mmCIF file of C-alpha atoms in Angstrom:
data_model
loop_
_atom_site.group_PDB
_atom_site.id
_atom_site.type_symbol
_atom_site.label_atom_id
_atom_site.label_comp_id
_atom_site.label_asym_id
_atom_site.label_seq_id
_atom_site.Cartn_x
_atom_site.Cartn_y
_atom_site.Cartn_z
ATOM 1 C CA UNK M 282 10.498 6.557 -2.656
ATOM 2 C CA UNK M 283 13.550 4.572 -4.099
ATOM 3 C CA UNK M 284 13.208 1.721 -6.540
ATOM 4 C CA UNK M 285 13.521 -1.756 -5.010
ATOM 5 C CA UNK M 286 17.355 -2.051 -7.209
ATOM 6 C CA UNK M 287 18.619 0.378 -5.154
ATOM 7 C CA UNK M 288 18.009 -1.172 -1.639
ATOM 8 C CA UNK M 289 21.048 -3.495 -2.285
ATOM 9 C CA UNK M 290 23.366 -0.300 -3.211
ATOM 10 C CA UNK M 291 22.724 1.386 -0.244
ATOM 11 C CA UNK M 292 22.665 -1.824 2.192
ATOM 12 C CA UNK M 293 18.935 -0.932 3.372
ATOM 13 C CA UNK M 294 16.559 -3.650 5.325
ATOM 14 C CA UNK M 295 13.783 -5.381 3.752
ATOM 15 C CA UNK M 296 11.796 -3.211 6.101
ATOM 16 C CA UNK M 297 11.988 -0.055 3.689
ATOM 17 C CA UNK M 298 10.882 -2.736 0.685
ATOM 18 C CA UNK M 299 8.001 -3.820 2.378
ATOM 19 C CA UNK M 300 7.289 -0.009 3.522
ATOM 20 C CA UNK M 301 7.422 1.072 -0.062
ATOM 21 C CA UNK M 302 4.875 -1.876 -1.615
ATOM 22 C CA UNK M 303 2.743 -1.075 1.235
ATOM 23 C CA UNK M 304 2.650 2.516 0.079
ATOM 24 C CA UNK M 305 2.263 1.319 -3.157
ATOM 25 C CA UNK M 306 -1.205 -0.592 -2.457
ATOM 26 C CA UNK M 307 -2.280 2.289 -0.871
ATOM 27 C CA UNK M 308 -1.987 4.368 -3.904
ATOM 28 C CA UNK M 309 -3.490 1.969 -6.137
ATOM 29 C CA UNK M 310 -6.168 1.521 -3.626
ATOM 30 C CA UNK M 311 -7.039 5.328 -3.176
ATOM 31 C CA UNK M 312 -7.096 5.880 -6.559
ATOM 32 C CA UNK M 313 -9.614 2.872 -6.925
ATOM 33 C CA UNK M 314 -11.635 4.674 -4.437
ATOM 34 C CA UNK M 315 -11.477 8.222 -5.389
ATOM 35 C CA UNK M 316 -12.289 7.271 -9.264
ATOM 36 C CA UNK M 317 -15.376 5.582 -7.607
ATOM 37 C CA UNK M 318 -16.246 8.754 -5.979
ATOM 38 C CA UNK M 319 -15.948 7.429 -2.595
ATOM 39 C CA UNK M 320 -13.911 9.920 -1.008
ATOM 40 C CA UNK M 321 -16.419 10.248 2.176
ATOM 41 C CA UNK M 322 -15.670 6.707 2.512
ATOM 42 C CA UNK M 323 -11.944 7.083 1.910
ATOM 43 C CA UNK M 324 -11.666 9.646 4.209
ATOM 44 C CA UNK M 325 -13.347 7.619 7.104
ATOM 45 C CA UNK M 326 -11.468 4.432 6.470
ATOM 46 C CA UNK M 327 -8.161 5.833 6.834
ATOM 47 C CA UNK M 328 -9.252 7.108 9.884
ATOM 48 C CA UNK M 329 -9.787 4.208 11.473
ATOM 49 C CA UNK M 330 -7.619 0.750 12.483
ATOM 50 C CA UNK M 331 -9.470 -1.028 9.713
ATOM 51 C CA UNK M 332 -6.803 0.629 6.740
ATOM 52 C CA UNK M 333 -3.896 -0.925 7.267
ATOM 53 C CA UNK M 334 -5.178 -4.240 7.959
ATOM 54 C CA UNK M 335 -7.439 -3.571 4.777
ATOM 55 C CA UNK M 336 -3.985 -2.446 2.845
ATOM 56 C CA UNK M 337 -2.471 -5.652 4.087
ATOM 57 C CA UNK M 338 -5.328 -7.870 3.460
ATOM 58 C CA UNK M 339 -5.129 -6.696 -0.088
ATOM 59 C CA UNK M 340 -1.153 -7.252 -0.753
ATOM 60 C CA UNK M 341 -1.852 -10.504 0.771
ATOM 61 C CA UNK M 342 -4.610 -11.460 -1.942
ATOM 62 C CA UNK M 343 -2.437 -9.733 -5.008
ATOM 63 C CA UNK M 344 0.743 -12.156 -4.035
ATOM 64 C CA UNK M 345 -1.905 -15.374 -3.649
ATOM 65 C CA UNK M 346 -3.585 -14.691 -7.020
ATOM 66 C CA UNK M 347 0.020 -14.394 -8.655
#
């Protein structure tokens, strides 16, 4: 993963921006989950449609509260 500066240098789309804070949440969000001991839950969550929409959901409610 690149840092957001360089996106300009190397004349990338938005696309790979929003790609890489997506990934981001997801991180944060495991980690949340795996210190919680939840990884049965983690595990089944990602398997199904409900993660990304629960990843987006939550980027959604970070930039509101900002």
């Amino acid at each position: 993963m690149i840092g957001y500066e360089d996106y300009n240098a190397l004349g990338l789309p938005p696309e790979y921006d929003e790609q890489d804070a997506f990934e981001a949440m997801e991180n944060r969000i495991i980690a949340v989950l795996k210190k919680a001991n939840l990884d049965a839950f983690l595990v089944k969550i990602q398997q199904s449609t409900y993660w990304e929409e629960a990843v987006g959901e939550q980027q959604e409610a970070e930039r509101m509260a900002v």
